[in-house]
Amino acid sequence: MLSVVVAPWGSGEPVFVRAPDELHYAASTMKVAVLAALHRSGVDLDTEVPVVNRFASAVGGEFGNSRDGDGDPLPWELLGGTAPLRTLAERMITHSSNLATNLCLAAVGHEAVAEVWRRAGATRSASPRGIEDHAARDAGVDNLVSARDLVRLLRSLDGDMLALLERNAFRVDLAAGLPPGTRIAFKNGWVAGARHSVGLVHPGDCPPYLIAVCYSGLLASGEDVADPAARLVARISAAVWQRRHGIAPR
């Protein structure tokens, strides 16, 4: 299943949609909602929190993250100590750390994340559980997104959050389809069977635009970089770039 939404930045309806409301497993795109919840919580981002690997499951009990399944080693090096929420939020976005995500989520709570989706105007997407809460997923409690809702979510962010998204280190999908040096604030997510990316692109010769691509299928290998589905997303990004002058509010 392939879903695509392209829309002007700011107000305006999408100029192109393909299966925009189809639900996909969220993978790491849900980390954008956690980031927004953290920024809007009023908590001091320089607050030091314990770096632990035990979290409350959405269905009761506890769960932990797998170090081998996390692409970011830095939070694991801090295990047993403390770290500022600001640092954890940065690693959650720039290096897609699962451990940092669950620590940020524990600091704000699931209801705050649900409010982020509501405030964005999302109609189908939700993030009711933490990363690797397998018991919850087995019970049918899952993180799901649609391409349309991801565009709505990015549109609801302010400058500081978007600036952080520009520092995303995994630039093999949406960013790879753009000319070198093109500004893009984006977050991607990948697991075996799914590859998604949503971003705000800043061309130098026309207004910025939003693009979300969600792919679920056998093409997605689950590799962070060498994922065939990432190349598919890059090709779609490149095709939209070629038509960027036609992306304007209707």
Coordinates of N, CA and C in Angstrom, one line a residue:
M1 N 0.8 -1.2 0.0 CA 0.0 0.0 0.0 C 0.9 1.2 0.0
L2 N 0.6 2.2 -0.9 CA 1.3 3.4 -1.0 C 0.4 4.6 -0.8
S3 N 0.7 5.5 0.1 CA -0.1 6.7 0.3 C 0.8 7.9 0.2
V4 N 0.2 8.9 -0.5 CA 1.0 10.1 -0.8 C 0.1 11.3 -0.6
V5 N 0.6 12.4 0.1 CA -0.1 13.6 0.2 C 0.9 14.7 0.0
V6 N 0.5 15.7 -0.9 CA 1.4 16.8 -1.2 C 0.5 18.1 -1.0
A7 N 1.0 19.0 -0.2 CA 0.1 20.2 0.1 C 1.0 21.4 0.3
P8 N 0.5 22.6 0.0 CA 1.2 23.8 0.3 C 1.4 24.0 1.8
W9 N 2.5 24.7 2.2 CA 2.7 25.0 3.6 C 1.7 26.1 4.0
G10 N 1.3 26.1 5.2 CA 0.3 27.1 5.7 C -1.0 26.6 5.4
S11 N -1.9 27.4 5.0 CA -3.3 27.1 4.7 C -3.3 26.5 3.3
G12 N -4.4 25.8 3.0 CA -4.6 25.2 1.7 C -4.7 23.7 1.7
E13 N -5.6 23.2 0.9 CA -5.8 21.8 0.8 C -4.7 21.1 0.0
P14 N -4.6 19.8 0.1 CA -3.6 19.1 -0.7 C -3.8 19.3 -2.2
V15 N -2.7 19.3 -2.9 CA -2.9 19.4 -4.4 C -2.8 18.0 -5.0
F16 N -2.3 17.0 -4.2 CA -2.2 15.7 -4.7 C -2.4 14.7 -3.6
V17 N -3.3 13.7 -3.8 CA -3.4 12.7 -2.7 C -3.5 11.3 -3.4
R18 N -3.0 10.3 -2.7 CA -3.2 8.9 -3.1 C -3.4 8.1 -1.9
A19 N -4.5 7.5 -1.7 CA -4.9 6.8 -0.5 C -4.5 7.5 0.8
P20 N -4.9 8.8 0.9 CA -4.4 9.7 2.0 C -4.8 9.2 3.4
D21 N -5.9 8.5 3.5 CA -6.5 8.2 4.8 C -6.3 6.7 5.1
E22 N -5.5 6.0 4.3 CA -5.2 4.6 4.6 C -4.3 4.6 5.8
L23 N -4.6 3.6 6.7 CA -3.8 3.5 8.0 C -2.5 2.7 7.7
H24 N -1.4 3.1 8.3 CA -0.2 2.4 8.2 C 0.4 2.2 9.6
Y25 N 1.1 1.2 9.9 CA 1.9 1.1 11.2 C 2.8 2.3 11.2
A26 N 2.8 3.0 12.3 CA 3.5 4.4 12.4 C 5.0 4.3 12.3
A27 N 5.6 3.2 12.8 CA 7.0 3.2 13.0 C 7.5 4.5 13.7
S28 N 8.6 5.1 13.3 CA 9.1 6.2 14.1 C 8.5 7.5 13.7
T29 N 7.6 7.6 12.8 CA 6.9 8.9 12.6 C 6.2 9.4 13.8
M30 N 5.7 8.5 14.7 CA 5.0 8.9 15.9 C 5.9 9.7 16.8
K31 N 7.2 9.7 16.6 CA 8.1 10.5 17.5 C 7.9 12.0 17.3
V32 N 7.4 12.4 16.2 CA 7.0 13.8 16.0 C 6.0 14.2 17.0
A33 N 5.0 13.4 17.2 CA 3.9 13.7 18.1 C 4.4 13.8 19.5
V34 N 5.4 12.9 19.9 CA 6.0 12.9 21.2 C 6.8 14.2 21.4
L35 N 7.5 14.6 20.3 CA 8.3 15.8 20.4 C 7.3 17.0 20.7
A36 N 6.2 17.1 20.0 CA 5.3 18.2 20.1 C 4.7 18.2 21.5
A37 N 4.4 17.0 22.1 CA 3.8 16.9 23.4 C 4.8 17.4 24.4
L38 N 6.1 17.1 24.2 CA 7.1 17.5 25.2 C 7.3 19.0 25.2
H39 N 7.3 19.6 24.0 CA 7.5 21.0 23.9 C 6.3 21.8 24.5
R40 N 5.1 21.2 24.3 CA 3.9 21.9 24.8 C 3.6 21.6 26.3
S41 N 4.3 20.8 26.9 CA 4.0 20.3 28.3 C 4.3 21.4 29.3
G42 N 5.2 22.3 28.9 CA 5.6 23.3 29.9 C 6.8 22.9 30.8
V43 N 7.2 21.7 30.6 CA 8.4 21.2 31.4 C 9.7 21.8 30.9
D44 N 10.6 22.1 31.8 CA 11.9 22.6 31.5 C 12.7 21.5 30.8
L45 N 13.0 21.8 29.5 CA 13.7 20.7 28.7 C 15.1 20.5 29.2
D46 N 15.6 21.3 30.1 CA 17.0 21.1 30.7 C 16.9 20.2 32.0
T47 N 15.7 19.8 32.3 CA 15.5 18.9 33.5 C 16.2 17.6 33.2
E48 N 16.9 17.1 34.2 CA 17.6 15.8 34.1 C 16.6 14.7 34.6
V49 N 16.5 13.7 33.8 CA 15.7 12.6 34.1 C 16.5 11.3 34.2
P50 N 16.1 10.3 35.0 CA 16.9 9.0 35.0 C 16.8 8.3 33.7
V51 N 17.9 7.8 33.2 CA 17.9 7.0 32.0 C 17.8 5.5 32.4
V52 N 16.6 5.0 32.2 CA 16.2 3.7 32.6 C 15.7 2.9 31.3
N53 N 15.5 1.6 31.5 CA 15.0 0.8 30.4 C 13.8 0.0 30.8
R54 N 13.0 0.6 31.7 CA 11.7 -0.1 32.1 C 10.6 0.9 32.0
F55 N 9.6 0.5 31.3 CA 8.5 1.4 31.0 C 7.1 0.7 31.2
A56 N 6.1 1.5 31.6 CA 4.8 1.0 31.8 C 4.1 0.6 30.5
S57 N 3.7 -0.6 30.4 CA 3.0 -1.0 29.1 C 1.6 -0.5 29.1
A58 N 1.1 -0.2 27.9 CA -0.3 0.3 27.8 C -1.4 -0.7 28.2
V59 N -1.0 -2.0 28.4 CA -1.9 -3.0 28.8 C -1.6 -3.6 30.2
G60 N -0.7 -2.9 30.9 CA -0.3 -3.3 32.3 C 1.0 -4.0 32.2
G61 N 1.7 -4.0 33.3 CA 3.0 -4.6 33.4 C 4.1 -3.6 32.8
E62 N 5.2 -4.2 32.5 CA 6.3 -3.3 32.1 C 7.0 -4.0 30.8
F63 N 7.7 -3.1 30.1 CA 8.5 -3.6 29.0 C 9.8 -2.8 28.9
G64 N 10.7 -3.3 28.1 CA 12.0 -2.6 27.8 C 12.3 -2.6 26.4
N65 N 13.3 -1.7 26.0 CA 13.7 -1.7 24.6 C 14.9 -2.6 24.4
S66 N 15.0 -3.0 23.1 CA 16.2 -3.8 22.7 C 17.3 -2.9 22.2
R67 N 18.5 -3.1 22.8 CA 19.6 -2.2 22.4 C 20.0 -2.5 21.0
D68 N 19.9 -3.8 20.6 CA 20.3 -4.2 19.2 C 19.4 -3.6 18.2
G69 N 18.1 -3.3 18.6 CA 17.2 -2.8 17.6 C 17.1 -1.3 17.6
D70 N 18.0 -0.6 18.3 CA 18.0 0.9 18.4 C 19.2 1.4 17.6
G71 N 18.9 2.3 16.7 CA 20.0 2.8 15.8 C 20.9 3.9 16.4
D72 N 20.6 4.2 17.7 CA 21.4 5.3 18.3 C 22.0 4.8 19.6
P73 N 23.3 4.7 19.6 CA 24.0 4.1 20.8 C 24.1 5.1 22.0
L74 N 24.0 6.4 21.7 CA 24.3 7.4 22.8 C 23.4 7.3 24.0
P75 N 22.1 7.2 23.9 CA 21.3 7.1 25.1 C 21.6 5.8 25.9
W76 N 22.0 4.8 25.2 CA 22.3 3.6 26.0 C 23.6 3.7 26.8
E77 N 24.5 4.6 26.3 CA 25.7 4.8 27.1 C 25.4 5.6 28.4
L78 N 24.2 6.2 28.4 CA 23.9 7.0 29.6 C 23.0 6.2 30.6
L79 N 22.7 4.9 30.2 CA 21.9 4.1 31.0 C 22.4 4.0 32.5
G80 N 21.5 4.2 33.4 CA 21.9 4.1 34.8 C 22.2 5.5 35.4
G81 N 22.4 6.5 34.5 CA 22.6 7.9 34.9 C 21.4 8.8 34.7
T82 N 21.7 10.0 34.3 CA 20.6 10.9 34.0 C 21.0 11.7 32.7
A83 N 20.0 12.3 32.1 CA 20.2 13.1 30.9 C 19.1 14.1 30.8
P84 N 19.5 15.3 30.2 CA 18.4 16.3 30.0 C 17.4 15.9 29.0
L85 N 16.1 16.3 29.3 CA 15.1 16.0 28.3 C 15.4 16.5 26.9
R86 N 16.1 17.7 26.9 CA 16.4 18.3 25.6 C 17.3 17.4 24.8
T87 N 18.3 16.8 25.5 CA 19.2 15.8 24.8 C 18.4 14.6 24.3
L88 N 17.6 14.1 25.1 CA 16.8 12.9 24.7 C 15.9 13.2 23.5
A89 N 15.2 14.4 23.6 CA 14.4 14.8 22.5 C 15.1 14.9 21.2
E90 N 16.3 15.5 21.3 CA 17.2 15.6 20.1 C 17.5 14.3 19.5
R91 N 17.9 13.4 20.3 CA 18.3 12.0 19.8 C 17.1 11.3 19.3
M92 N 16.0 11.5 19.9 CA 14.7 10.9 19.4 C 14.5 11.3 17.9
I93 N 14.8 12.5 17.6 CA 14.5 13.0 16.2 C 15.7 12.8 15.3
T94 N 16.8 13.3 15.7 CA 18.0 13.3 14.8 C 18.5 11.9 14.5
H95 N 18.5 11.0 15.5 CA 19.0 9.7 15.3 C 17.9 8.6 15.6
S96 N 16.7 9.0 15.8 CA 15.5 8.1 15.9 C 15.7 7.1 17.0
S97 N 16.2 7.5 18.1 CA 16.5 6.7 19.3 C 15.1 6.2 19.9
N98 N 15.0 4.9 20.0 CA 13.8 4.3 20.6 C 13.8 4.5 22.1
L99 N 15.0 4.3 22.7 CA 15.1 4.5 24.2 C 14.8 5.9 24.6
A100 N 15.3 6.9 23.8 CA 15.1 8.3 24.1 C 13.6 8.6 24.0
T101 N 13.0 8.0 23.0 CA 11.5 8.2 22.7 C 10.7 7.8 23.9
N102 N 11.0 6.6 24.4 CA 10.2 6.1 25.6 C 10.4 6.9 26.8
L103 N 11.6 7.4 27.0 CA 11.9 8.3 28.1 C 11.2 9.6 28.0
C104 N 11.1 10.2 26.8 CA 10.3 11.4 26.6 C 8.9 11.2 26.8
L105 N 8.4 10.0 26.3 CA 7.0 9.7 26.4 C 6.6 9.5 27.8
A106 N 7.5 8.9 28.6 CA 7.2 8.7 30.1 C 7.1 10.1 30.8
A107 N 7.8 11.0 30.3 CA 7.8 12.4 30.9 C 6.6 13.2 30.7
V108 N 5.9 12.9 29.6 CA 4.7 13.7 29.2 C 3.4 12.9 29.3
G109 N 3.4 11.6 29.1 CA 2.2 10.8 29.1 C 1.5 10.6 27.8
H110 N 0.8 9.6 27.7 CA 0.1 9.3 26.4 C -1.0 10.3 26.1
E111 N -1.7 10.8 27.1 CA -2.8 11.7 26.9 C -2.3 13.0 26.2
A112 N -1.1 13.4 26.6 CA -0.5 14.6 26.0 C -0.2 14.4 24.5
V113 N 0.2 13.2 24.2 CA 0.5 12.9 22.8 C -0.9 12.8 22.0
A114 N -1.9 12.2 22.6 CA -3.2 12.2 22.0 C -3.7 13.6 21.7
E115 N -3.5 14.5 22.7 CA -3.9 15.9 22.5 C -3.2 16.6 21.3
V116 N -1.9 16.2 21.1 CA -1.2 16.7 19.9 C -1.9 16.3 18.6
W117 N -2.3 15.1 18.5 CA -3.0 14.6 17.3 C -4.3 15.3 17.2
R118 N -5.0 15.5 18.3 CA -6.3 16.2 18.2 C -6.1 17.7 17.8
R119 N -5.2 18.3 18.3 CA -4.9 19.7 18.0 C -4.5 19.9 16.6
A120 N -3.8 18.9 16.0 CA -3.4 18.9 14.6 C -4.6 18.7 13.7
G121 N -5.7 18.2 14.2 CA -6.8 17.9 13.3 C -6.8 16.5 12.8
A122 N -6.0 15.6 13.3 CA -5.9 14.2 12.8 C -7.2 13.5 13.0
T123 N -7.6 12.7 12.1 CA -8.8 12.0 12.1 C -8.7 10.5 12.3
R124 N -7.5 10.0 12.0 CA -7.3 8.5 12.1 C -6.1 8.1 12.9
S125 N -5.1 8.9 13.0 CA -3.8 8.6 13.6 C -3.8 8.6 15.1
A126 N -3.0 7.7 15.7 CA -3.0 7.7 17.2 C -1.7 7.0 17.6
S127 N -1.2 7.4 18.8 CA 0.1 6.8 19.3 C -0.2 6.4 20.8
P128 N -1.0 5.3 21.0 CA -1.4 4.9 22.3 C -0.4 4.1 23.1
R129 N 0.7 3.7 22.5 CA 1.7 2.9 23.2 C 3.1 3.3 22.9
G130 N 4.1 2.9 23.7 CA 5.5 3.2 23.5 C 6.1 2.3 22.4
I131 N 7.3 2.6 22.1 CA 8.1 1.8 21.1 C 8.5 0.5 21.7
E132 N 8.2 -0.6 21.0 CA 8.5 -1.9 21.5 C 7.6 -2.4 22.6
D133 N 6.5 -1.9 22.8 CA 5.5 -2.4 23.8 C 4.8 -3.5 23.1
H134 N 5.5 -4.7 23.0 CA 4.9 -5.8 22.3 C 3.7 -6.4 22.8
A135 N 3.5 -6.4 24.1 CA 2.3 -6.9 24.8 C 1.1 -6.1 24.3
A136 N 1.3 -4.8 24.3 CA 0.2 -3.9 23.8 C -0.2 -4.1 22.4
R137 N 0.9 -4.3 21.6 CA 0.6 -4.5 20.1 C -0.1 -5.8 19.9
D138 N 0.3 -6.9 20.7 CA -0.4 -8.2 20.6 C -1.8 -8.1 21.0
A139 N -2.1 -7.1 21.9 CA -3.5 -6.9 22.3 C -4.3 -6.0 21.4
G140 N -3.7 -5.6 20.3 CA -4.4 -4.7 19.4 C -4.2 -3.2 19.6
V141 N -3.4 -2.9 20.6 CA -3.1 -1.4 20.9 C -1.9 -1.0 20.1
D142 N -2.1 -0.2 19.0 CA -1.0 0.0 18.1 C -0.9 1.5 17.7
N143 N 0.3 1.9 17.3 CA 0.5 3.2 16.7 C 0.3 3.2 15.2
L144 N -0.7 4.0 14.8 CA -1.1 4.1 13.4 C -1.1 5.5 12.9
V145 N -0.8 5.6 11.6 CA -0.8 7.0 11.0 C -1.3 6.9 9.6
S146 N -1.8 8.0 9.1 CA -2.2 8.2 7.7 C -1.3 9.3 7.1
A147 N -1.1 9.3 5.8 CA -0.3 10.3 5.2 C -1.0 11.7 5.4
R148 N -2.3 11.8 5.3 CA -3.0 13.1 5.5 C -2.7 13.6 6.9
D149 N -2.8 12.7 7.9 CA -2.6 13.1 9.3 C -1.2 13.5 9.6
L150 N -0.2 12.9 8.9 CA 1.2 13.3 9.1 C 1.4 14.7 8.6
V151 N 0.8 15.0 7.5 CA 0.9 16.4 6.9 C 0.2 17.4 7.9
R152 N -0.9 17.0 8.5 CA -1.6 17.9 9.5 C -0.7 18.1 10.7
L153 N 0.0 17.0 11.1 CA 0.8 17.1 12.3 C 2.0 18.0 12.0
L154 N 2.7 17.9 10.9 CA 3.8 18.8 10.6 C 3.3 20.2 10.5
R155 N 2.2 20.4 10.0 CA 1.6 21.8 9.8 C 1.4 22.4 11.2
S156 N 1.2 21.6 12.2 CA 0.8 22.2 13.5 C 2.1 22.5 14.3
L157 N 3.3 22.3 13.8 CA 4.5 22.5 14.6 C 5.0 23.9 14.5
D158 N 5.8 24.4 15.5 CA 6.3 25.7 15.4 C 7.8 25.6 15.0
G159 N 8.4 26.8 15.0 CA 9.8 26.9 14.5 C 10.8 26.1 15.1
D160 N 10.8 26.0 16.5 CA 11.9 25.3 17.2 C 11.8 23.8 16.8
M161 N 10.6 23.2 16.8 CA 10.4 21.8 16.5 C 10.8 21.5 15.0
L162 N 10.4 22.4 14.1 CA 10.8 22.2 12.7 C 12.3 22.3 12.5
A163 N 12.9 23.2 13.3 CA 14.4 23.4 13.2 C 15.1 22.1 13.6
L164 N 14.6 21.4 14.6 CA 15.2 20.2 15.0 C 15.0 19.1 13.9
L165 N 13.8 19.1 13.3 CA 13.6 18.1 12.2 C 14.5 18.3 11.0
E166 N 15.0 19.5 10.9 CA 16.0 19.7 9.8 C 17.3 19.0 10.0
R167 N 17.5 18.6 11.3 CA 18.8 17.9 11.6 C 18.7 16.4 11.6
N168 N 17.7 15.9 11.0 CA 17.5 14.4 10.9 C 18.7 13.9 10.1
A169 N 19.3 12.9 10.7 CA 20.6 12.3 10.2 C 20.3 11.3 9.1
F170 N 19.0 10.7 9.0 CA 18.7 9.7 8.1 C 18.1 10.3 6.8
R171 N 18.9 10.5 5.8 CA 18.5 11.4 4.7 C 18.5 10.5 3.4
V172 N 18.0 9.3 3.5 CA 18.0 8.4 2.3 C 16.6 8.3 1.6
D173 N 15.6 9.0 2.1 CA 14.3 8.8 1.5 C 13.8 10.2 0.9
L174 N 13.0 11.0 1.6 CA 12.6 12.2 1.1 C 13.7 13.2 0.7
A175 N 14.7 13.3 1.6 CA 15.8 14.2 1.4 C 16.6 13.8 0.2
A176 N 16.7 12.5 -0.1 CA 17.6 12.0 -1.2 C 17.0 12.3 -2.5
G177 N 15.7 12.6 -2.6 CA 15.0 13.0 -3.8 C 15.1 14.5 -4.2
L178 N 15.8 15.2 -3.3 CA 15.9 16.7 -3.5 C 17.3 17.1 -3.9
P179 N 17.5 18.2 -4.6 CA 18.8 18.6 -4.9 C 19.7 18.8 -3.7
P180 N 21.0 18.5 -3.7 CA 21.8 18.7 -2.6 C 21.7 20.1 -2.0
G181 N 21.6 20.2 -0.6 CA 21.5 21.4 0.1 C 20.2 22.0 0.2
T182 N 19.1 21.3 -0.3 CA 17.8 21.8 -0.2 C 17.3 21.6 1.3
R183 N 16.8 22.7 1.9 CA 16.3 22.6 3.3 C 15.0 21.7 3.3
I184 N 15.1 20.8 4.3 CA 13.9 20.0 4.5 C 13.8 19.6 6.0
A185 N 12.7 19.9 6.6 CA 12.4 19.5 8.0 C 11.6 18.2 7.9
F186 N 12.1 17.1 8.4 CA 11.4 15.8 8.1 C 11.7 14.8 9.2
K187 N 10.8 13.8 9.2 CA 11.0 12.6 10.1 C 10.5 11.4 9.3
N188 N 11.4 10.4 9.4 CA 11.0 9.1 8.7 C 10.9 8.0 9.7
G189 N 10.4 6.9 9.3 CA 10.2 5.7 10.1 C 10.4 4.5 9.3
W190 N 10.9 3.4 9.9 CA 11.1 2.2 9.1 C 11.1 1.0 10.0
V191 N 10.5 0.0 9.6 CA 10.6 -1.4 10.1 C 10.4 -2.3 9.0
A192 N 10.6 -3.6 9.2 CA 10.3 -4.6 8.1 C 8.9 -4.5 7.7
G193 N 8.6 -4.1 6.5 CA 7.3 -4.0 6.0 C 6.7 -2.6 5.9
A194 N 7.5 -1.6 6.3 CA 7.0 -0.3 6.3 C 8.1 0.7 6.2
R195 N 7.9 1.8 5.4 CA 8.8 2.9 5.3 C 8.0 4.2 5.0
H196 N 8.1 5.1 5.9 CA 7.3 6.4 5.8 C 8.2 7.6 6.0
S197 N 7.8 8.7 5.4 CA 8.5 9.9 5.7 C 7.6 11.1 5.4
V198 N 7.7 12.1 6.3 CA 6.9 13.3 6.1 C 7.8 14.5 6.3
G199 N 7.7 15.5 5.4 CA 8.6 16.6 5.5 C 8.1 17.9 5.0
L200 N 8.7 19.0 5.4 CA 8.5 20.4 4.9 C 9.7 20.8 4.1
V201 N 9.5 21.0 2.8 CA 10.5 21.2 1.9 C 10.6 22.7 1.6
H202 N 11.8 23.3 1.6 CA 11.9 24.8 1.3 C 12.7 25.0 0.0
P203 N 12.0 25.0 -1.1 CA 12.8 25.3 -2.3 C 13.2 26.8 -2.3
G204 N 14.2 27.1 -3.0 CA 14.7 28.5 -3.1 C 14.0 29.3 -4.1
D205 N 13.2 28.7 -4.9 CA 12.5 29.4 -6.0 C 11.0 29.4 -6.0
C206 N 10.4 28.9 -4.9 CA 9.0 28.9 -4.8 C 8.6 28.7 -3.3
P207 N 7.3 28.8 -3.0 CA 7.0 28.6 -1.5 C 7.2 27.2 -1.1
P208 N 7.4 27.0 0.2 CA 7.6 25.7 0.8 C 6.3 24.8 0.6
Y209 N 6.6 23.5 0.7 CA 5.5 22.6 0.6 C 5.7 21.4 1.5
L210 N 4.6 20.7 1.8 CA 4.6 19.5 2.7 C 4.4 18.3 1.8
I211 N 5.1 17.2 2.2 CA 4.9 16.0 1.5 C 5.0 14.8 2.5
A212 N 4.1 13.9 2.4 CA 4.1 12.7 3.2 C 3.9 11.5 2.3
V213 N 4.8 10.5 2.5 CA 4.8 9.2 1.8 C 4.8 8.1 2.8
C214 N 3.8 7.3 2.7 CA 3.7 6.1 3.6 C 3.7 4.8 2.7
Y215 N 4.6 3.9 2.9 CA 4.6 2.7 2.1 C 4.6 1.5 3.1
S216 N 3.7 0.6 2.9 CA 3.6 -0.7 3.6 C 3.6 -1.8 2.6
G217 N 4.6 -2.7 2.7 CA 4.7 -3.8 1.8 C 6.0 -4.5 1.9
L218 N 6.2 -5.5 1.0 CA 7.4 -6.4 1.1 C 8.7 -5.6 0.6
L219 N 8.5 -4.5 -0.1 CA 9.7 -3.8 -0.5 C 10.5 -3.2 0.6
A220 N 9.8 -2.9 1.7 CA 10.5 -2.3 2.9 C 11.3 -3.4 3.7
S221 N 12.6 -3.3 3.7 CA 13.4 -4.3 4.4 C 13.6 -4.1 5.8
G222 N 13.3 -2.9 6.3 CA 13.5 -2.5 7.7 C 14.9 -2.0 8.0
E223 N 15.8 -1.9 6.9 CA 17.1 -1.3 7.1 C 17.0 0.2 7.2
D224 N 17.8 0.8 8.1 CA 17.8 2.3 8.2 C 18.2 3.0 7.0
V225 N 19.2 2.5 6.3 CA 19.8 3.2 5.1 C 19.5 2.4 3.8
A226 N 20.0 1.1 3.8 CA 19.9 0.3 2.6 C 18.5 -0.4 2.5
D227 N 17.5 0.4 2.4 CA 16.1 0.0 2.3 C 15.6 0.3 0.9
P228 N 15.2 -0.7 0.1 CA 14.7 -0.5 -1.2 C 13.5 0.5 -1.2
A229 N 12.7 0.4 -0.1 CA 11.5 1.3 0.0 C 11.9 2.7 0.2
A230 N 13.1 3.0 0.7 CA 13.6 4.3 0.9 C 13.9 4.9 -0.5
R231 N 14.4 4.1 -1.4 CA 14.6 4.6 -2.8 C 13.3 4.9 -3.5
L232 N 12.2 4.1 -3.2 CA 10.9 4.5 -3.8 C 10.5 5.8 -3.3
V233 N 10.6 6.1 -2.0 CA 10.2 7.4 -1.4 C 11.0 8.5 -2.0
A234 N 12.3 8.2 -2.3 CA 13.2 9.3 -2.9 C 12.7 9.6 -4.3
R235 N 12.3 8.6 -5.0 CA 11.8 8.8 -6.4 C 10.5 9.6 -6.4
I236 N 9.7 9.4 -5.5 CA 8.4 10.1 -5.4 C 8.8 11.6 -5.0
S237 N 9.7 11.8 -4.0 CA 10.1 13.1 -3.6 C 10.7 13.9 -4.8
A238 N 11.5 13.2 -5.6 CA 12.1 13.8 -6.8 C 11.0 14.2 -7.8
A239 N 10.0 13.4 -8.0 CA 8.9 13.7 -8.9 C 8.1 14.9 -8.5
V240 N 7.9 15.0 -7.2 CA 7.2 16.2 -6.6 C 8.0 17.4 -6.8
W241 N 9.3 17.3 -6.5 CA 10.2 18.5 -6.7 C 10.1 19.0 -8.1
Q242 N 10.0 18.2 -9.1 CA 10.0 18.7 -10.4 C 8.7 19.4 -10.7
R243 N 7.6 19.2 -9.9 CA 6.3 19.9 -10.1 C 6.1 20.9 -9.0
R244 N 7.2 21.3 -8.3 CA 7.0 22.2 -7.1 C 6.3 23.5 -7.4
H245 N 6.5 24.1 -8.6 CA 5.9 25.4 -8.9 C 4.4 25.3 -9.0
G246 N 3.9 24.1 -9.1 CA 2.4 24.0 -9.1 C 1.8 23.7 -7.8
I247 N 2.6 23.7 -6.7 CA 2.0 23.4 -5.4 C 1.7 24.8 -4.8
A248 N 0.5 25.2 -4.9 CA 0.1 26.5 -4.3 C -1.3 26.4 -3.8
P249 N -1.7 27.2 -2.8 CA -3.0 27.1 -2.2 C -4.1 27.4 -3.3
R250 N -5.1 26.6 -3.2 CA -6.2 26.7 -4.2 C -7.3 27.6 -3.6

